[in-house]
PDB file of C-alpha atoms in Angstrom:
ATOM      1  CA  UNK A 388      39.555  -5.349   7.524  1.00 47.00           C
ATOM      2  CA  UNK A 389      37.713  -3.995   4.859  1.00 50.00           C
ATOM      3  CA  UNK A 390      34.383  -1.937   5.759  1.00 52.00           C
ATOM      4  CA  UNK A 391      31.166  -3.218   4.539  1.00 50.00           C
ATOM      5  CA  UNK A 392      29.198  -0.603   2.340  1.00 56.00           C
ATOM      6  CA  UNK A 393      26.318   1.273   4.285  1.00 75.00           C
ATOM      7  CA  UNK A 394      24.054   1.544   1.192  1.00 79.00           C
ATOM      8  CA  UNK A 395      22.762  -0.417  -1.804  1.00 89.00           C
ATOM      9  CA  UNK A 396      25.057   0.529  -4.763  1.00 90.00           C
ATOM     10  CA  UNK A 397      22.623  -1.144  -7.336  1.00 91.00           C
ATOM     11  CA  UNK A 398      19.627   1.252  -5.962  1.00 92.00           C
ATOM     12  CA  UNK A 399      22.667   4.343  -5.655  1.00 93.00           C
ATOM     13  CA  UNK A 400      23.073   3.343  -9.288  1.00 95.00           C
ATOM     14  CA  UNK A 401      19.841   3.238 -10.290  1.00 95.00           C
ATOM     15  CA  UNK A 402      19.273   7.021  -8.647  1.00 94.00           C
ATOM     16  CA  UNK A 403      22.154   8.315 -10.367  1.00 95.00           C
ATOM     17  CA  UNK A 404      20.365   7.415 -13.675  1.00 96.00           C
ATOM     18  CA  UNK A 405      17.564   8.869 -12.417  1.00 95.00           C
ATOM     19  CA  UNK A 406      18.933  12.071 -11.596  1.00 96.00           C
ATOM     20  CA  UNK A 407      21.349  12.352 -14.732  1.00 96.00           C
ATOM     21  CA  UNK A 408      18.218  11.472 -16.889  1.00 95.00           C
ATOM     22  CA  UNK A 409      16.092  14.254 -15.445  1.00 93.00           C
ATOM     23  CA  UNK A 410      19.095  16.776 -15.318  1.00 94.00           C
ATOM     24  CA  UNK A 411      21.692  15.888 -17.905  1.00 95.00           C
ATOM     25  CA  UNK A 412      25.669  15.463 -16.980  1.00 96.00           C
ATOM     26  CA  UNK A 413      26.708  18.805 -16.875  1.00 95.00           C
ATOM     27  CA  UNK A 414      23.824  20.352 -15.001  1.00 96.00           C
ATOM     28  CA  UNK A 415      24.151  17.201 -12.137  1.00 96.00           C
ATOM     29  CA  UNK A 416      26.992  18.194  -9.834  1.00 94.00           C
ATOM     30  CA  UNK A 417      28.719  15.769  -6.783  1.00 93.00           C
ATOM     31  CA  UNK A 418      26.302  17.475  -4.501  1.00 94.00           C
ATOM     32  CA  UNK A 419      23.185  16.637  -6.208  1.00 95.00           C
ATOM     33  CA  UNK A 420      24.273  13.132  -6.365  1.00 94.00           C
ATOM     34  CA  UNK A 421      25.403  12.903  -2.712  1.00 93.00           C
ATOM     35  CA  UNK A 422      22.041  14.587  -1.890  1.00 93.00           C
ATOM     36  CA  UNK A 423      19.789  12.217  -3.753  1.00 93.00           C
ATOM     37  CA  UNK A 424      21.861   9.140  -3.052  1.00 90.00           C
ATOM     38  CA  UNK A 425      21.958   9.724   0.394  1.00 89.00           C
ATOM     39  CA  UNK A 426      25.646   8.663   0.898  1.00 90.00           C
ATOM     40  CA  UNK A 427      28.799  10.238   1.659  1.00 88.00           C
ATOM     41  CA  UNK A 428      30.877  11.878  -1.182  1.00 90.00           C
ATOM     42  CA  UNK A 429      33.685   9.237  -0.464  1.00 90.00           C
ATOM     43  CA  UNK A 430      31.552   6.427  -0.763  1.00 89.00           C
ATOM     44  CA  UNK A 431      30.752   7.825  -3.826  1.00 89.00           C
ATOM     45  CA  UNK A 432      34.293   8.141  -5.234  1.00 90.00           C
ATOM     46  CA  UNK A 433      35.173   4.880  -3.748  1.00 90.00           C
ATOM     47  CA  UNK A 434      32.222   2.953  -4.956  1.00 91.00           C
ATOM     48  CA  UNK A 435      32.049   4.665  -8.631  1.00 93.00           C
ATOM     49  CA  UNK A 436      35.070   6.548  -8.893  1.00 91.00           C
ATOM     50  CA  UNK A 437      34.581   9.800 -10.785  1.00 92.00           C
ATOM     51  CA  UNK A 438      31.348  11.799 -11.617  1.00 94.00           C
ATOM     52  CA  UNK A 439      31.799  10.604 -15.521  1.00 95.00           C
ATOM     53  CA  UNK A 440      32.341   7.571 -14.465  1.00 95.00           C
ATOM     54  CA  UNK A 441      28.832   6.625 -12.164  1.00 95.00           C
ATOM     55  CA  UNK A 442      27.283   8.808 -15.742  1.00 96.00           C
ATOM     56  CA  UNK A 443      28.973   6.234 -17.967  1.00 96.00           C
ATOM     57  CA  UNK A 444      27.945   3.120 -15.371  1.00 96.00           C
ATOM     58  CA  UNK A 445      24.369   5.137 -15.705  1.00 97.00           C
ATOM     59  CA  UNK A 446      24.070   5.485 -19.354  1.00 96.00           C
ATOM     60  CA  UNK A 447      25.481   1.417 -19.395  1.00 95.00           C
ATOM     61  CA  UNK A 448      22.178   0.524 -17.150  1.00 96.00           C
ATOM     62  CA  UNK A 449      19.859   2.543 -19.112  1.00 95.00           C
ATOM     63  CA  UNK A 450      20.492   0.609 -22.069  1.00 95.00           C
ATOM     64  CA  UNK A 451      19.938  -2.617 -20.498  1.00 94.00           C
ATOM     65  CA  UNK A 452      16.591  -1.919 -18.974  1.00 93.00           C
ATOM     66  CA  UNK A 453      15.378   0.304 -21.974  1.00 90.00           C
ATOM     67  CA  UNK A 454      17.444  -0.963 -24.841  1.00 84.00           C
ATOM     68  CA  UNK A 455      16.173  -4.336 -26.095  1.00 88.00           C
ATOM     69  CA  UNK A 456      12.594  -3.566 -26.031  1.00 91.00           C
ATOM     70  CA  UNK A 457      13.228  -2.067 -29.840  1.00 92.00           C
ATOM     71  CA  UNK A 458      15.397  -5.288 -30.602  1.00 91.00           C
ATOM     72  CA  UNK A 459      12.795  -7.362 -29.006  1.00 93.00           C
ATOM     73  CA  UNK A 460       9.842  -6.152 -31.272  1.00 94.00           C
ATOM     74  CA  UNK A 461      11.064  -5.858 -34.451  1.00 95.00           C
ATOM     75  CA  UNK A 462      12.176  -9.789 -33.781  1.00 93.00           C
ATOM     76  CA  UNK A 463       9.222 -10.894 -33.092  1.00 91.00           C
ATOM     77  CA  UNK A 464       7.484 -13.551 -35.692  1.00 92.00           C
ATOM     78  CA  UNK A 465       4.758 -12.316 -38.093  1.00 92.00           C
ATOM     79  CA  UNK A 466       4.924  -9.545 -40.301  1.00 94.00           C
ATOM     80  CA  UNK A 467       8.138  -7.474 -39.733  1.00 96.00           C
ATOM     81  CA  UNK A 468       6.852  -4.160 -41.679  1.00 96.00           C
ATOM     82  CA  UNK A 469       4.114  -4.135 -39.278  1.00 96.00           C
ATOM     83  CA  UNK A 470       6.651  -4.273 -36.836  1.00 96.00           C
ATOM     84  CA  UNK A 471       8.542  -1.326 -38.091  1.00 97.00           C
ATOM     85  CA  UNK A 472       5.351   0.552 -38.191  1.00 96.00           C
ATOM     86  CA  UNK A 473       4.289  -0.342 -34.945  1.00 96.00           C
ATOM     87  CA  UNK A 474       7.987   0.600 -33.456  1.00 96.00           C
ATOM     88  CA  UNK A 475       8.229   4.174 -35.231  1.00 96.00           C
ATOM     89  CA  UNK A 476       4.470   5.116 -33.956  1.00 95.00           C
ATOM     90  CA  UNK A 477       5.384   4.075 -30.439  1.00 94.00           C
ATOM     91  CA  UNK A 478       8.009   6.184 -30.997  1.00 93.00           C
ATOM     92  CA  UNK A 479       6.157   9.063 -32.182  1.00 93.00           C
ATOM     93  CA  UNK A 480       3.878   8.743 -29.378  1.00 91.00           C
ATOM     94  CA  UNK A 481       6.348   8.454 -26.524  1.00 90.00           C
ATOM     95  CA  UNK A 482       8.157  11.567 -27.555  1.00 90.00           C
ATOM     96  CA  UNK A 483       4.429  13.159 -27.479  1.00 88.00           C
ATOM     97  CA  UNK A 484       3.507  12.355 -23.962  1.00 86.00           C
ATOM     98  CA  UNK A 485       6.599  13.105 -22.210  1.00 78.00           C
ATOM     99  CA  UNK A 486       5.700  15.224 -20.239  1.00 69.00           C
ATOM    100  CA  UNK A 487       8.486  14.974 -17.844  1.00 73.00           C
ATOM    101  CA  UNK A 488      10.495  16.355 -20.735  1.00 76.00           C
ATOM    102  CA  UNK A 489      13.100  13.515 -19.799  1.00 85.00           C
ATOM    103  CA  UNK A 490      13.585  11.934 -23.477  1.00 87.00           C
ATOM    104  CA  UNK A 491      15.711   9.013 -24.008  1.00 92.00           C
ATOM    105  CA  UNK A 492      18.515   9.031 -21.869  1.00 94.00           C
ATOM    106  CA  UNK A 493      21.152   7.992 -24.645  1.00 95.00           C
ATOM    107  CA  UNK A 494      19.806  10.433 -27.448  1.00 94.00           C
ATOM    108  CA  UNK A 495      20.260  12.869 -24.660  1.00 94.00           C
ATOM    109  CA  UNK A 496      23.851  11.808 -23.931  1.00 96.00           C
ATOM    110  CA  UNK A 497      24.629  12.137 -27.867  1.00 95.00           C
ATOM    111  CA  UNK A 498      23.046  16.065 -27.792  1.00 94.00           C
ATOM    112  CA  UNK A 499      24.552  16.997 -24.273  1.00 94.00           C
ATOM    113  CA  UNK A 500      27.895  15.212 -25.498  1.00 93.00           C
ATOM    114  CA  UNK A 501      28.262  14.800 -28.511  1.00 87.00           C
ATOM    115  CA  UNK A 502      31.943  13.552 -29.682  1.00 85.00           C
ATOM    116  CA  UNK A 503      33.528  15.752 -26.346  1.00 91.00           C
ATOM    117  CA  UNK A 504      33.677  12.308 -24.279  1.00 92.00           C
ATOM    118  CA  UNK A 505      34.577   9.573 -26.568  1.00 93.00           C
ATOM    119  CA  UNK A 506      33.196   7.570 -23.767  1.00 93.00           C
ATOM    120  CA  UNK A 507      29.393   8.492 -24.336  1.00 94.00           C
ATOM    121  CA  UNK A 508      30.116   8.420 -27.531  1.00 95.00           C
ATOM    122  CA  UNK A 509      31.241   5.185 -27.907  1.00 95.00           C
ATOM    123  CA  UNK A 510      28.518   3.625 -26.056  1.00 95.00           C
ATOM    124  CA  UNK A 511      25.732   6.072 -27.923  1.00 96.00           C
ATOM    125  CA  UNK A 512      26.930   4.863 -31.269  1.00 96.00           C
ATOM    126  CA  UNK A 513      26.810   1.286 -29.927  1.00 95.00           C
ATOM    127  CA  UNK A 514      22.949   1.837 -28.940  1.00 95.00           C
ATOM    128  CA  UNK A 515      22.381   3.497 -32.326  1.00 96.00           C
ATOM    129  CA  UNK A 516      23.835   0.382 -34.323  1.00 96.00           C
ATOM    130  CA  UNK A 517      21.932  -2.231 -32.215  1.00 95.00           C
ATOM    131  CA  UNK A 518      18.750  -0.324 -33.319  1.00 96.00           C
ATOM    132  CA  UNK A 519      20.292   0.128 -36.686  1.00 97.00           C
ATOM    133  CA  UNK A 520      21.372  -3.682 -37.036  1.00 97.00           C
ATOM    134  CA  UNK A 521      17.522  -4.621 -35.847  1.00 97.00           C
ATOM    135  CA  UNK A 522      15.786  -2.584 -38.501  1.00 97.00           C
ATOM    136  CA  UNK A 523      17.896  -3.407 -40.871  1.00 98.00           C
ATOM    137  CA  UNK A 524      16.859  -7.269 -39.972  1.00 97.00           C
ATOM    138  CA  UNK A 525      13.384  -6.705 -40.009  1.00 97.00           C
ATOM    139  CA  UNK A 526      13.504  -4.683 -43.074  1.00 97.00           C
ATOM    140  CA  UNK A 527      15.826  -7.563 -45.002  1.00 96.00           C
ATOM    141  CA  UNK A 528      12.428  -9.905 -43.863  1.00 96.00           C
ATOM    142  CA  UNK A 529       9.485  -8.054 -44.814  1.00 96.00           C
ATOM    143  CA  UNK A 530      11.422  -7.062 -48.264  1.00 95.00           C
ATOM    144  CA  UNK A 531      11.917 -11.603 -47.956  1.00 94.00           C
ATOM    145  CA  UNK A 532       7.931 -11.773 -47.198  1.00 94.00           C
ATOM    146  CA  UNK A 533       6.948  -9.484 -49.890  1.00 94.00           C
ATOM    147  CA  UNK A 534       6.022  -6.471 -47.312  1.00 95.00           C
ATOM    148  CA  UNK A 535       8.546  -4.487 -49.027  1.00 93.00           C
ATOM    149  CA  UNK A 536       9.092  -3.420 -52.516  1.00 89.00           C
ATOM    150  CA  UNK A 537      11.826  -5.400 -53.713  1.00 86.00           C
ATOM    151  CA  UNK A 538      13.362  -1.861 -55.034  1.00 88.00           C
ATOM    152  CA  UNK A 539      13.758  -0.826 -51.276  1.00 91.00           C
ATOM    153  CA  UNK A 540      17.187  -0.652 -49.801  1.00 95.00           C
ATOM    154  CA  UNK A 541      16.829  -2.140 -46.057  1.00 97.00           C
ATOM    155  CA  UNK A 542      20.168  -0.800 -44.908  1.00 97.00           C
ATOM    156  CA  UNK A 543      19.200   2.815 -46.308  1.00 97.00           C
ATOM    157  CA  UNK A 544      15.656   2.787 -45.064  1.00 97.00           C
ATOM    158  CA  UNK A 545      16.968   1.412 -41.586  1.00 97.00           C
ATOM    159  CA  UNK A 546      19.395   4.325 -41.455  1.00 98.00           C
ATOM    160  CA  UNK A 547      16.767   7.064 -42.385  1.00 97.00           C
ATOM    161  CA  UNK A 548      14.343   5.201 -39.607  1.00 97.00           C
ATOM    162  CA  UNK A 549      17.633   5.694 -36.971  1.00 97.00           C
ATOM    163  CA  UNK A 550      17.999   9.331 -37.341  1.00 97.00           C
ATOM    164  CA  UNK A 551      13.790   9.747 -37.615  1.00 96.00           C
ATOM    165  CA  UNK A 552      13.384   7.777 -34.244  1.00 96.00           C
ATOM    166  CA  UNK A 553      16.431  10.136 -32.771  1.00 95.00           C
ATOM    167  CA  UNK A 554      15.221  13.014 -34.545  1.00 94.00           C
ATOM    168  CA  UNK A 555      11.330  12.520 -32.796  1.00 93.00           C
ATOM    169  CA  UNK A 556      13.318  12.487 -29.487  1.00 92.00           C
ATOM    170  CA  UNK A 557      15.068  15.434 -29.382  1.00 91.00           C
ATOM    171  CA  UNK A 558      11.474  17.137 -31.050  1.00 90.00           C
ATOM    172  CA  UNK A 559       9.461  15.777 -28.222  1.00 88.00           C
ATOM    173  CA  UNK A 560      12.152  17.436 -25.327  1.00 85.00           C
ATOM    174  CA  UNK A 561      11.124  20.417 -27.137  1.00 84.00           C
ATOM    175  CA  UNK A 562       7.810  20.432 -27.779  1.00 80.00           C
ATOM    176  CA  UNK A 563       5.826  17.182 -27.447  1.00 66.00           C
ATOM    177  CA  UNK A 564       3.385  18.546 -30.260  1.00 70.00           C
ATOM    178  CA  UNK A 565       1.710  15.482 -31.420  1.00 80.00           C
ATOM    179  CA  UNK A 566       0.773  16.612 -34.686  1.00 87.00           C
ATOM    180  CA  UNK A 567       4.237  17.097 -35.517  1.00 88.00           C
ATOM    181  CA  UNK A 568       5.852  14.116 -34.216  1.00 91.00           C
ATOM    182  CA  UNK A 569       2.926  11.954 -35.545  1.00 91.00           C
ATOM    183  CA  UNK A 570       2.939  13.602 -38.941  1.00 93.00           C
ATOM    184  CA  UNK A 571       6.205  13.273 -39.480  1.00 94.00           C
ATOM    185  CA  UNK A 572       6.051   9.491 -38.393  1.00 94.00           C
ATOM    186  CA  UNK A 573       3.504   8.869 -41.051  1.00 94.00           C
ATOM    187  CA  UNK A 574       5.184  10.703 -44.041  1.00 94.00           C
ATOM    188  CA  UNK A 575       8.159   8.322 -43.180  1.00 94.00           C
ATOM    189  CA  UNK A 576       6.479   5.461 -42.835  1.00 93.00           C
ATOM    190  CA  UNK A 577       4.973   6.562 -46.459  1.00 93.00           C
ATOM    191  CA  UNK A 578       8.602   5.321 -48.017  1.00 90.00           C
ATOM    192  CA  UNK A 579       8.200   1.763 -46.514  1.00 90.00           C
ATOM    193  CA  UNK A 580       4.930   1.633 -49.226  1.00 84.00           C
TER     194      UNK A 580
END
């Protein structure tokens, strides 16, 4: 007879995210997680196998609460340039008031690592082309609604957004200087003119 679990593995879950986010992969070892889980180390294992793999069921569950807000707003009816706008100042201004220093947990996956585990990699690329795919959309609709100079390449301007947004990320870990982050937002946002 099989034994029934002791713990909550959604809520186990959800603390391994929490302590890989603040922490990173490497820098989280099988104690920490036993510790701040509160279970045993073979309930761990036997629950979520390896370490990499409760950090790949972690990074998974991060994107679904965090990842279609982005998707969300830039579908939303009404002006999508404004949209845009609105997305890469919130941005801008997230990356300037962490103060926890925490980021995003997938643009932290992709600098912590990188093309080592094809894994992350995989499912970081996958985040970055949902974001990609959604800018691109809005992009294609305010270029459709006459927000956009018809000159403006969508796909190119999406891509450059992608790797600003990432970029204003890994800044903020740094140094959340607003005047940076903001600044560099606006000059951006100058192209969409």
């Amino acid at each position: 007879m099989a034994r029934t679990k002791e713990f909550d593995p959604d809520a186990a879950l959800q603390s391994a995210l929490e302590l890989f986010w603040e922490r990173g992969y490497e820098a989280t070892s099988m104690a920490d997680l036993v510790e701040r889980l509160g279970i045993a180390r073979a309930s761990l294992y036997g629950t979520f196998g390896s370490k990499r793999e409760l950090y790949l069921k972690a990074l998974e569950r991060y994107r679904e609460q965090h990842g279609p807000r982005a998707v969300e707003e830039l579908s939303q009816p009404g002006p999508a340039l404004l949209a845009v706008r609105a997305l890469v100042r919130r941005f801008a201004d997230e990356a300037a008031c962490d103060v926890l220093g925490r980021g995003c947990f997938v643009t932290n996956t992709a600098v912590e690592l990188g093309v080592r585990d094809s894994g992350s990699a995989r499912r970081v690329e996958e985040s970055w082309n949902s974001l990609e795919t959604a800018l691109t959309s809005a992009l294609m609709r305010a270029r459709a609604q006459g927000e956009l100079p018809p000159g403006r390449d969508p796909v190119a301007l999406a891509r450059m957004l992608l790797v600003l947004l990432q970029g204003l990320r890994v800044v903020g870990k740094v140094t959340p200087d607003s005047g940076r982050l903001r600044d560099a937002a606006d000059q951006a946002l100058t192209l969409l003119d």
